[in-house]
Short mmCIF file of C-alpha atoms and ligand atoms in Angstrom, two decimals:
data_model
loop_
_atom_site.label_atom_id
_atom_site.label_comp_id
_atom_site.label_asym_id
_atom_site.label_seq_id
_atom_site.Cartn_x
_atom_site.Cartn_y
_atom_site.Cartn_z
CA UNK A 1260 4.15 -23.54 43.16
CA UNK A 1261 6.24 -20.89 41.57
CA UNK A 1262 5.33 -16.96 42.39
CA UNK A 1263 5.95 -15.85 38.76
CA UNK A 1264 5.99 -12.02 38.39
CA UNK A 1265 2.66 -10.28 36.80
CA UNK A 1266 4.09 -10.42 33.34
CA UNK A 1267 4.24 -13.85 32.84
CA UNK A 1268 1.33 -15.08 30.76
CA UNK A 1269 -0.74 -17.06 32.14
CA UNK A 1270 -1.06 -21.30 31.35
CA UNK A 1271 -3.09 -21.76 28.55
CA UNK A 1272 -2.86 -18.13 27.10
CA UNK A 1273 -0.53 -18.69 24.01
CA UNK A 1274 -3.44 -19.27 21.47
CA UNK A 1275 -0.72 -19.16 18.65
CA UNK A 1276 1.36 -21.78 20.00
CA UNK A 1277 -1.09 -24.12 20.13
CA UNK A 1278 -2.48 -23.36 16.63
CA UNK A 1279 1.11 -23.44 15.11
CA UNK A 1280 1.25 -26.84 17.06
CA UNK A 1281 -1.59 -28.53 15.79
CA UNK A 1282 -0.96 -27.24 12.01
CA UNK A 1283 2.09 -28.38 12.29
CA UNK A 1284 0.98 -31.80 11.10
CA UNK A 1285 3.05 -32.77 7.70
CA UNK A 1286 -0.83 -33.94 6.99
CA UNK A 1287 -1.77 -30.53 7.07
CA UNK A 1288 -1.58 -28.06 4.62
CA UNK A 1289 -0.35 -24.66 6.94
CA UNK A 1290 -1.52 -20.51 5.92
CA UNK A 1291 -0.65 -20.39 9.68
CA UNK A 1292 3.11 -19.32 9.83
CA UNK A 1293 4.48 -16.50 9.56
CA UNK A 1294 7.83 -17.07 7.90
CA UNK A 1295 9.73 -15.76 5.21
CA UNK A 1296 10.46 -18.13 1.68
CA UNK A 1297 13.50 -20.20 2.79
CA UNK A 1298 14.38 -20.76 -0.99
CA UNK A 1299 15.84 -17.51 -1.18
CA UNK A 1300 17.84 -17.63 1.46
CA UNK A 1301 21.10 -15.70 -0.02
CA UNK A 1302 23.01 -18.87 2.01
CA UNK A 1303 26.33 -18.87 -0.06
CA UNK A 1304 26.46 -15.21 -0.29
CA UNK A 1305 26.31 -15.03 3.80
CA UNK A 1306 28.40 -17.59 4.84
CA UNK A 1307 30.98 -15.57 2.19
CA UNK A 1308 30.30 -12.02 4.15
CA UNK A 1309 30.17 -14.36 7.32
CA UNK A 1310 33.97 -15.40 6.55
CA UNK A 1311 35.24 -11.91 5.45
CA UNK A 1312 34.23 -10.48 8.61
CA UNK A 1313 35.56 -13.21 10.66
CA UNK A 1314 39.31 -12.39 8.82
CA UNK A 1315 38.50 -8.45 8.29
CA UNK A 1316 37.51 -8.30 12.63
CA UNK A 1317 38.07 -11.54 14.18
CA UNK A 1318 39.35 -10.33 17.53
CA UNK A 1319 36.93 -7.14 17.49
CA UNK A 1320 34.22 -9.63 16.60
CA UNK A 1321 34.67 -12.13 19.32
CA UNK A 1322 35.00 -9.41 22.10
CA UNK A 1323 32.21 -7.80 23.80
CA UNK A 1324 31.19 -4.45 21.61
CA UNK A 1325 29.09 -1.04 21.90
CA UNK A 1326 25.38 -1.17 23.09
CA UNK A 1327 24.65 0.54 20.79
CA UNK A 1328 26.04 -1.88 17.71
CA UNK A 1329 28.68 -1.65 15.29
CA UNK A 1330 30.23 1.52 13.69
CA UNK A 1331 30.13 0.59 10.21
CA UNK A 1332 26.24 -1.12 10.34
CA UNK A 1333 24.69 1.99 12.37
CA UNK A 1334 26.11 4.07 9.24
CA UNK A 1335 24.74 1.40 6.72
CA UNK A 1336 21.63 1.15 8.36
CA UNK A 1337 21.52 5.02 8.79
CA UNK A 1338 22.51 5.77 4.92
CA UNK A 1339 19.54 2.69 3.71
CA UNK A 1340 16.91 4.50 6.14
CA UNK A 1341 17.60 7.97 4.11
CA UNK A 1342 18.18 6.27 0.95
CA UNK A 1343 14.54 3.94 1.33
CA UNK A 1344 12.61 6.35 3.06
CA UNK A 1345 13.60 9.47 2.49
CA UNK A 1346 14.43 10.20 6.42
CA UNK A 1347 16.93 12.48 7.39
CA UNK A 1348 18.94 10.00 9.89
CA UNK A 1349 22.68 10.47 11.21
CA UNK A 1350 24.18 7.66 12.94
CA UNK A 1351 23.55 8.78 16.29
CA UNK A 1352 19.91 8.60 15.71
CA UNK A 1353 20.70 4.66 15.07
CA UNK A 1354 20.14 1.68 18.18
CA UNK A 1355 21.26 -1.71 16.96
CA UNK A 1356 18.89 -3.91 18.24
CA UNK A 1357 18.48 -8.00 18.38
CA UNK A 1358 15.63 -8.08 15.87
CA UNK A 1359 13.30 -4.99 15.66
CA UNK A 1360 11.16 -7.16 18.45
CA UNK A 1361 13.89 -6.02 20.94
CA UNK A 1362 12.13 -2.07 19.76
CA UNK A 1363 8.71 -3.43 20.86
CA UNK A 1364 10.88 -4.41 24.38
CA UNK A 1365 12.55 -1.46 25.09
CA UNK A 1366 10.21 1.01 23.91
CA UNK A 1367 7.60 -0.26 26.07
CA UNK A 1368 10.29 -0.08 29.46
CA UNK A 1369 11.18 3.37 28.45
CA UNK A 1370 7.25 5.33 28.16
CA UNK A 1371 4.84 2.42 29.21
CA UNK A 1372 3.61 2.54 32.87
CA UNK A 1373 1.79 0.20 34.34
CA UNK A 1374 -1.98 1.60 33.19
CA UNK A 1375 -0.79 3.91 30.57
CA UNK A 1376 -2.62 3.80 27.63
CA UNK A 1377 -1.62 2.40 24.44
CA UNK A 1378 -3.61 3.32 20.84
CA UNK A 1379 -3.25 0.60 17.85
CA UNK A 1380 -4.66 -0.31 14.70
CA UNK A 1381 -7.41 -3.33 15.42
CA UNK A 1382 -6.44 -5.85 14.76
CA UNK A 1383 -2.60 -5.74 15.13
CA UNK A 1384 0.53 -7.42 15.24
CA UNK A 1385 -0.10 -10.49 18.27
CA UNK A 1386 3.41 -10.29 19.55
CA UNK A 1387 3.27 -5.97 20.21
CA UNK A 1388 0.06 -6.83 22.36
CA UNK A 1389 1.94 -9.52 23.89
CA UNK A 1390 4.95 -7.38 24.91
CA UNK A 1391 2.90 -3.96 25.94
CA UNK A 1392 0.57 -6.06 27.59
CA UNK A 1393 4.04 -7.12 30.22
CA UNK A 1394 4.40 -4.04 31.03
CA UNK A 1395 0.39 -3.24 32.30
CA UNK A 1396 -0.60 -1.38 29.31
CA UNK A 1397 -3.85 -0.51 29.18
CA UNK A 1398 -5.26 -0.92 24.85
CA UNK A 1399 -7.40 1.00 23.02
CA UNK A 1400 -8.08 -0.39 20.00
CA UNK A 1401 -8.31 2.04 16.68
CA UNK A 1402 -10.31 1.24 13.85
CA UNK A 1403 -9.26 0.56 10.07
CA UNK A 1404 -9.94 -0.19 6.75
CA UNK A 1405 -8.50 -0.83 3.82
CA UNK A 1406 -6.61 2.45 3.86
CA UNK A 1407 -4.96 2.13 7.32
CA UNK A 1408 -5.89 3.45 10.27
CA UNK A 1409 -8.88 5.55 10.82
CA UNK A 1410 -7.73 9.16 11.31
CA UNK A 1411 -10.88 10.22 12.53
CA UNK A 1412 -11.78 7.27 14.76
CA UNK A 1413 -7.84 8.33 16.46
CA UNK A 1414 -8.00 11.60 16.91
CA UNK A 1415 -11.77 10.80 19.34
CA UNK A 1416 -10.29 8.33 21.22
CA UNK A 1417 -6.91 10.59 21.71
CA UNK A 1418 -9.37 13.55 23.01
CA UNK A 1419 -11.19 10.40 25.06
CA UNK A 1420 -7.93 9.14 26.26
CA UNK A 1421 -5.36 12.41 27.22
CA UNK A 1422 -3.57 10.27 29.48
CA UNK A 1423 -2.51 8.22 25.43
CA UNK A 1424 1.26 7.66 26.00
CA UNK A 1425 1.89 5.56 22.27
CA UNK A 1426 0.41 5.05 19.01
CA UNK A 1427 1.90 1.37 17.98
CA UNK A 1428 1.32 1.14 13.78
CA UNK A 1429 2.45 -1.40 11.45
CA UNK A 1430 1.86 1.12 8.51
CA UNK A 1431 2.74 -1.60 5.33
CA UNK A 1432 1.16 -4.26 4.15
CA UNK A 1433 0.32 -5.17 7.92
CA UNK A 1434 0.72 -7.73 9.86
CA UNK A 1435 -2.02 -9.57 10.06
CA UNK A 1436 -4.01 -7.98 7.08
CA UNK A 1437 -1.69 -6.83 4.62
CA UNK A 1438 -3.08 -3.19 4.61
CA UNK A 1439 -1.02 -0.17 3.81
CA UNK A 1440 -1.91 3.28 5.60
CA UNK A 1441 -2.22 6.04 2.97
CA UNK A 1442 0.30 8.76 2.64
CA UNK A 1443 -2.68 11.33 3.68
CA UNK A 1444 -3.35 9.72 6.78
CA UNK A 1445 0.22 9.46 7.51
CA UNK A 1446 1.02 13.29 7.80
CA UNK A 1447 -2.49 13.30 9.50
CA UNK A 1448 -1.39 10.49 12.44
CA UNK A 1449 1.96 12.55 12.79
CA UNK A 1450 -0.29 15.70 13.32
CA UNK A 1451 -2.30 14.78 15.80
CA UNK A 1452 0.85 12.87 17.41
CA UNK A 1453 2.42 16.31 17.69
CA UNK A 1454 -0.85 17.69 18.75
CA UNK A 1455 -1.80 15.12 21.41
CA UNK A 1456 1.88 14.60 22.33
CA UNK A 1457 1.48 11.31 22.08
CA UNK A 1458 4.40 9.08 20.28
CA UNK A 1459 4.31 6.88 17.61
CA UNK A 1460 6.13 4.09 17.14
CA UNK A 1461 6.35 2.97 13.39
CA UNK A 1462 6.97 -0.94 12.82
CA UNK A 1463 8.11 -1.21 9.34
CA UNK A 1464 9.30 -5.03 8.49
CA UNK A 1465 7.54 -5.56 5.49
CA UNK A 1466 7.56 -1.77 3.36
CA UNK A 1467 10.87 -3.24 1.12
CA UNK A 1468 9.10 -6.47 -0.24
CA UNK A 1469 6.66 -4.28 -2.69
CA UNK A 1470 5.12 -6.40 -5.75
CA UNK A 1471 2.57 -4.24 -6.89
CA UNK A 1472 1.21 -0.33 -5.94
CA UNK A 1473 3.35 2.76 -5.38
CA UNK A 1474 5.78 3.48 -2.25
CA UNK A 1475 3.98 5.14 0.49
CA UNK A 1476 6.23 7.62 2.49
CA UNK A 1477 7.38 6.51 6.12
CA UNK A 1478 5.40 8.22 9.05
CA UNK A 1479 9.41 9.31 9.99
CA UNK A 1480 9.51 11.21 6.79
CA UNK A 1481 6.84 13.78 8.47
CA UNK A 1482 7.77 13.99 11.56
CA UNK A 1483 9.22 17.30 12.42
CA UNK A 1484 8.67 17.08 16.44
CA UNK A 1485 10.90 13.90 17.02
CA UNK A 1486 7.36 12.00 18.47
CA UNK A 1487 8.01 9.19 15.69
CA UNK A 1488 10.11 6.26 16.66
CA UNK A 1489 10.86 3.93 13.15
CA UNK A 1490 11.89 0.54 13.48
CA UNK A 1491 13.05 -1.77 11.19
CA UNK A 1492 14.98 -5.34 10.75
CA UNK A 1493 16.75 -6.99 8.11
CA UNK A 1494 14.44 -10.10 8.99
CA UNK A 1495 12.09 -10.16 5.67
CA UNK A 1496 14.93 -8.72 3.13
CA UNK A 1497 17.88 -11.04 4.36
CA UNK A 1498 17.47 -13.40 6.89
CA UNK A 1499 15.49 -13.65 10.31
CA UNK A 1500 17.92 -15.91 12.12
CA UNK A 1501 20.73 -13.42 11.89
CA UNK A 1502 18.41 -11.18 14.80
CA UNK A 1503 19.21 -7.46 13.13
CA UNK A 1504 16.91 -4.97 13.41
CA UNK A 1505 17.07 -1.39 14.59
CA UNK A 1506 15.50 2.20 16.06
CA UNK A 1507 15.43 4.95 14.10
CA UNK A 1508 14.45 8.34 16.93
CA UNK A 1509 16.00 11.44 18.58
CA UNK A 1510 19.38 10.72 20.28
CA UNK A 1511 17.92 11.59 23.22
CA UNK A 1512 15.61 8.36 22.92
CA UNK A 1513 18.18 6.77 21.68
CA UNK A 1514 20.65 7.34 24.44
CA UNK A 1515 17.68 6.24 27.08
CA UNK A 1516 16.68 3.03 24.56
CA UNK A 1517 20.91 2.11 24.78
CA UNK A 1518 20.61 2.10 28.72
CA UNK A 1519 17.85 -0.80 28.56
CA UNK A 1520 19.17 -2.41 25.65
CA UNK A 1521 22.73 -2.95 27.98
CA UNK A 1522 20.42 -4.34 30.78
CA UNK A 1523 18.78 -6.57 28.44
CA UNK A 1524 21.82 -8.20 26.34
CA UNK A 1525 24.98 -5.88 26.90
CA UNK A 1526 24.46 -5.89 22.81
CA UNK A 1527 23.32 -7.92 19.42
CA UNK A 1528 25.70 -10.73 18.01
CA UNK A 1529 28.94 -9.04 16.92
CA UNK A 1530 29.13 -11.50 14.19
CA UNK A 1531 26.08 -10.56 12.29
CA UNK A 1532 26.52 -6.65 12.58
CA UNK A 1533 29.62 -7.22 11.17
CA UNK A 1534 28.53 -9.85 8.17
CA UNK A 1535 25.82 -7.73 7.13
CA UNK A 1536 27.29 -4.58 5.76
CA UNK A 1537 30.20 -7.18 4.26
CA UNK A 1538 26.77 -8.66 2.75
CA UNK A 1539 26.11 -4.75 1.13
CA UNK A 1540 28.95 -4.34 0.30
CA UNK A 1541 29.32 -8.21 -2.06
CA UNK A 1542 25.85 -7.97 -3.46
CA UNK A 1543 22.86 -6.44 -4.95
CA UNK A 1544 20.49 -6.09 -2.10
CA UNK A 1545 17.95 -4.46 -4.14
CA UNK A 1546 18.02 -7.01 -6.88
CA UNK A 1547 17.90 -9.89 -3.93
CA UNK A 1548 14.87 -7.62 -2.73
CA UNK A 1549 13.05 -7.88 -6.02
CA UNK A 1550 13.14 -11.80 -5.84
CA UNK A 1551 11.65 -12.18 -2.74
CA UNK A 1552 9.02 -9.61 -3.86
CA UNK A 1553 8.32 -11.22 -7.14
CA UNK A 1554 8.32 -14.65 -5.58
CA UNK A 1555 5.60 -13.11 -2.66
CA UNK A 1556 3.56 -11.62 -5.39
CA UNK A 1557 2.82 -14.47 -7.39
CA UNK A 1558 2.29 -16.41 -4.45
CA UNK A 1559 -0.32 -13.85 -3.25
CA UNK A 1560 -1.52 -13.70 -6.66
CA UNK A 1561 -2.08 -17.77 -6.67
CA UNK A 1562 -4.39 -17.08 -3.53
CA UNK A 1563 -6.53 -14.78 -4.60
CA UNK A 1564 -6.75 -16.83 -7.24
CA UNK A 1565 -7.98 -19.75 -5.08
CA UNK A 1566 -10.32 -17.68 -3.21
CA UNK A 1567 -12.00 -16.55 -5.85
CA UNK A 1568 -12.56 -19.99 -7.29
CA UNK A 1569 -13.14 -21.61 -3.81
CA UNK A 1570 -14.25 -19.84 -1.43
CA UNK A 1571 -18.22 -18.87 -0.76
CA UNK A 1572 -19.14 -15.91 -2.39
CA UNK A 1573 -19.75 -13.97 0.52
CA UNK A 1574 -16.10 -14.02 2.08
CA UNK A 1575 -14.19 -10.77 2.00
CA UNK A 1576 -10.29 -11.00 1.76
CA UNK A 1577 -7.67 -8.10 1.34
CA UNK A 1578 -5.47 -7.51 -1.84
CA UNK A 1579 -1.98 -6.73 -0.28
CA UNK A 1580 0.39 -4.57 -2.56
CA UNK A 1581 3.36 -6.05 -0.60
CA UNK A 1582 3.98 -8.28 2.63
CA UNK A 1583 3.72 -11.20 3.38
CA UNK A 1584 -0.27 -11.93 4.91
CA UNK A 1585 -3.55 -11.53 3.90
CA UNK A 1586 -6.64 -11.27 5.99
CA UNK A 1587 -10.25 -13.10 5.51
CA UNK A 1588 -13.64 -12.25 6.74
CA UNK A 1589 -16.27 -14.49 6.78
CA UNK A 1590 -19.53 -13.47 7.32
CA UNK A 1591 -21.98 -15.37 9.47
CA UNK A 1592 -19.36 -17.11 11.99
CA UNK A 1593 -19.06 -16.16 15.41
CA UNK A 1594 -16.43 -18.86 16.79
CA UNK A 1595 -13.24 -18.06 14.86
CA UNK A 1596 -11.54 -21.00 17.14
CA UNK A 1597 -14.88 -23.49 15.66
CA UNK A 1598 -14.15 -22.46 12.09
CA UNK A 1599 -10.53 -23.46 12.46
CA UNK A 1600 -10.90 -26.78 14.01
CA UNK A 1601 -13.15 -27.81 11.36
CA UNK A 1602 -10.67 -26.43 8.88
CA UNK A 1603 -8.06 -28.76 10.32
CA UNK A 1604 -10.20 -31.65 10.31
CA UNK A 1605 -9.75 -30.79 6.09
CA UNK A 1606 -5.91 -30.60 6.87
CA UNK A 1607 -5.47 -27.19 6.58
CA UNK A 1608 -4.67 -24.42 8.97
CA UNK A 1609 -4.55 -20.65 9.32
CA UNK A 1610 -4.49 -18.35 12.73
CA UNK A 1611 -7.49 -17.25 13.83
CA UNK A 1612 -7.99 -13.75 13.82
CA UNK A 1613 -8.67 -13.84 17.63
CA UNK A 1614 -5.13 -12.93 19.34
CA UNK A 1615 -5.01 -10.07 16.54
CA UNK A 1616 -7.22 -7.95 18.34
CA UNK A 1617 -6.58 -6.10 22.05
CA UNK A 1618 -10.05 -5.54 22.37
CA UNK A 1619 -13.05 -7.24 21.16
CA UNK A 1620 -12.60 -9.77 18.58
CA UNK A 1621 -14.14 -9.38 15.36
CA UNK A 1622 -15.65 -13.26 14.62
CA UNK A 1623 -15.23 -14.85 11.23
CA UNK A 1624 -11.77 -13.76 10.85
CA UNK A 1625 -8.10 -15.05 9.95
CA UNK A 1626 -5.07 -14.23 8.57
CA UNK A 1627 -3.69 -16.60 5.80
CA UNK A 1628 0.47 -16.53 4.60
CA UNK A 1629 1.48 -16.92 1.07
CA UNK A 1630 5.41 -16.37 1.61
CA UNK A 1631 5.95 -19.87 2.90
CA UNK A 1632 3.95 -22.21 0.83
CA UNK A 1633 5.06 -23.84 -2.61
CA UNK A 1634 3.09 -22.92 -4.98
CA UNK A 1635 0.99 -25.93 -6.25
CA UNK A 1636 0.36 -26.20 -2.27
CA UNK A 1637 -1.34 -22.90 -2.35
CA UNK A 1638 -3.86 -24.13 -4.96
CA UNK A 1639 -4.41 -27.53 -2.79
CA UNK A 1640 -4.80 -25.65 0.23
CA UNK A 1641 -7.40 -22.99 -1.00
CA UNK A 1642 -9.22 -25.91 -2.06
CA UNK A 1643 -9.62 -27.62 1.18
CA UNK A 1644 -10.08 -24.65 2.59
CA UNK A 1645 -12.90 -23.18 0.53
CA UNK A 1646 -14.50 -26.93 1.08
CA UNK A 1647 -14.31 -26.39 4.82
CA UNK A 1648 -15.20 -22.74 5.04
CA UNK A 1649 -18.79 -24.13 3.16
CA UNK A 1650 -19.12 -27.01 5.04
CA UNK A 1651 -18.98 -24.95 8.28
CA UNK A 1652 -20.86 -21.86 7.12
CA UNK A 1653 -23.80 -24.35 5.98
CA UNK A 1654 -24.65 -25.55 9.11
C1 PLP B 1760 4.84 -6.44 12.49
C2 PLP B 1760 6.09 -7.09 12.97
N1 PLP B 1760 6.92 -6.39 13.75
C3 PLP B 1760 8.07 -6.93 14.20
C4 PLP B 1760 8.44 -8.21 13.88
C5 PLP B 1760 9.72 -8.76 14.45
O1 PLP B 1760 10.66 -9.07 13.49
P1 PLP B 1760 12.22 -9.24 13.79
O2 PLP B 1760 12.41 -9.28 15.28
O3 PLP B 1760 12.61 -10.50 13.14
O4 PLP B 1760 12.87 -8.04 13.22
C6 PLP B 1760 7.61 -8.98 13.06
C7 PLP B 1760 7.96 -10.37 12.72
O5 PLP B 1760 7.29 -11.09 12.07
C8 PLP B 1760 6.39 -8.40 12.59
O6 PLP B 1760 5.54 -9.07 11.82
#
């Protein structure tokens, strides 16, 4: 049999795959993805910016390029990072990367050791556990609430844990629940970053697609010690398949972060870094921006809607002010994985809150997504849903 290497997951360990595969039944009505609204796809508008760069840099394009991306999209991306959050970014503080997941990648190979310790909110984004987890990370799960992260609940486990290398946070409208960290506990987690000397990296792929609520400044915005790392992606606000994302840190960091990144793919895809700031440059990104976030807020506005009217009484669920998830307790179950296969015997599916967490689990939980489902679906679903959520919970 093969002698994979320790990082490999083991058989039977993607829990997500196999959820994604069984709701993926055109019977069943899916919360499970996690994708953006297809809809508004800006398809014309790309395939235009797509066709000026091929005439603008054809040969440039189709030759190998700089790890650490292309001139003219570090500066975009630089000048939108200051413009959006207020950070004071120069374009050597700028990695191009292959989707911000590539950040999760090579942030992990440049400070994770195999047993270092790595603080997050609980629960957190599945695929950041997945990726520290490769390199031997050992997790120590933070709490939150509805305000973010628990500032006090950090700073004891950072006086518990001095060997902390990396606080991972997903600081808007997060992925899974749809939280936002407050601006207070913000400057507080960069504090005690300095403090502890600990690093932070920031995961920011949601904070543009804001339908209700007040902007929140970036953890970057506060940092004064260069321990925050800020990544982003133009996944959520343009398209996912084009793979662009980015680092925002030190040029130090980013220097070491460019040495991986050419070990890992040389660079990203010459042809998007060069259609996207041709994209910029034809359209109204912000106005495209307000779409999608109009489009996700009614949508998340339809399913609170249908949890309200369908759901038992007793079921907590977040409000997100942005994003695209939102996250439900129930009280009184204590086999997530139960409560879903009786959900899909209603045909319809969400993810389990299971893989969310590092640690232990907390039962009863799951994260629903209202930026991929029509809207008269959303309605259907929450019915069938609130029918199965009773019929399990009664017996
Ligand atoms: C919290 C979080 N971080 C990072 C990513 C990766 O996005 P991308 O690689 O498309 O930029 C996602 C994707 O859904 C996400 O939810």
């Amino acid at each position: 049999m093969y002698k994979f290497s320790k990082r490999v997951p083991a058989d039977g360990t993607d829990a997500v795959g196999a959820i994604l595969k069984a709701a993926a039944d055109p019977q069943v009505i899916s919360f499970a993805g996690g994708l953006p609204a297809p809809e508004l796809f800006p398809v014309a508008e790309m395939q235009a910016a797509v066709d000026r760069a091929f005439e603008k840099h054809g040969r440039e394009l189709m030759q190998y390029g700089a790890a650490k991306g292309v001139t003219e999209l570090r500066e975009l991306i630089a000048q939108y990072v200051k413009e959006k959050e207020n950070v004071d970014v120069s374009v050597e503080n700028v990695l191009v990367t292959t989707g911000s997941e590539q950040v999760l990648d090579l942030v992990a190979k440049a400070f994770v050791d195999e047993g270092d310790t790595v603080l997050m909110e609980q629960p957190t984004y599945l695929c950041a556990v997945d990726v520290f987890k490769s390199f031997g990370a050992n997790f120590v799960g933070v709490e939150m609430d509805d305000d973010g992260m628990d500032m006090a609940d950090l700073e004891a486990k950072l006086k518990a844990h001095p060997e902390a290398k990396l606080i991972y946070t997903v600081p808007n409208f997060q992925n899974p629940t749809g939280r936002t960290m407050t601006a207070e506990r913000r400057q507080k987690l960069v504090e005690l970053a300095a403090k502890y000397d600990v690093y932070v990296l920031e995961d920011n792929p949601y904070g543009q697609i804001r339908f209700a609520g007040e902007q929140v400044p970036a953890l970057k915005s506060y940092d004064q010690s260069g321990h925050v790392f800020y990544m982003g992606t133009f996944s959520k606000i343009l398209a996912p398949g084009f793979r662009i994302g980015w680092v925002v840190a030190d040029e130090q960091v980013i220097d070491k972060l460019t040495v991986l990144k050419q070990s890992a793919d040389l660079h990203t895809d010459n042809l998007a870094q060069y259609a996207v700031p041709e994209f910029f440059a034809a359209n109204d990104v912000d106005a495209h921006v307000k779409k999608i976030s109009d489009l996700y807020g009614k949508r998340k506005d339809l399913m609170l809607t249908g949890i309200k009217k369908y759901f038992p009484d007793n079921v907590k669920y977040t409000n997100p002010e942005g994003g695209m998830f939102l996250w439900v307790e129930v009280p009184g179950v204590d086999d997530t994985v139960a409560l879903f296969k009786e959900c899909l015997k209603h045909n319809v599916a969400f993810v389990p809150g299971d893989p969310f967490f590092a640690g232990a689990t907390q039962p009863g939980t799951f994260r629903l997504n209202y930026s991929n489902m029509e809207e008269d679906k959303i309605e259907q679903g929450l019915k069938k849903l609130g029918a199965a959520l009773k019929a399990a919970t009664a017996k």
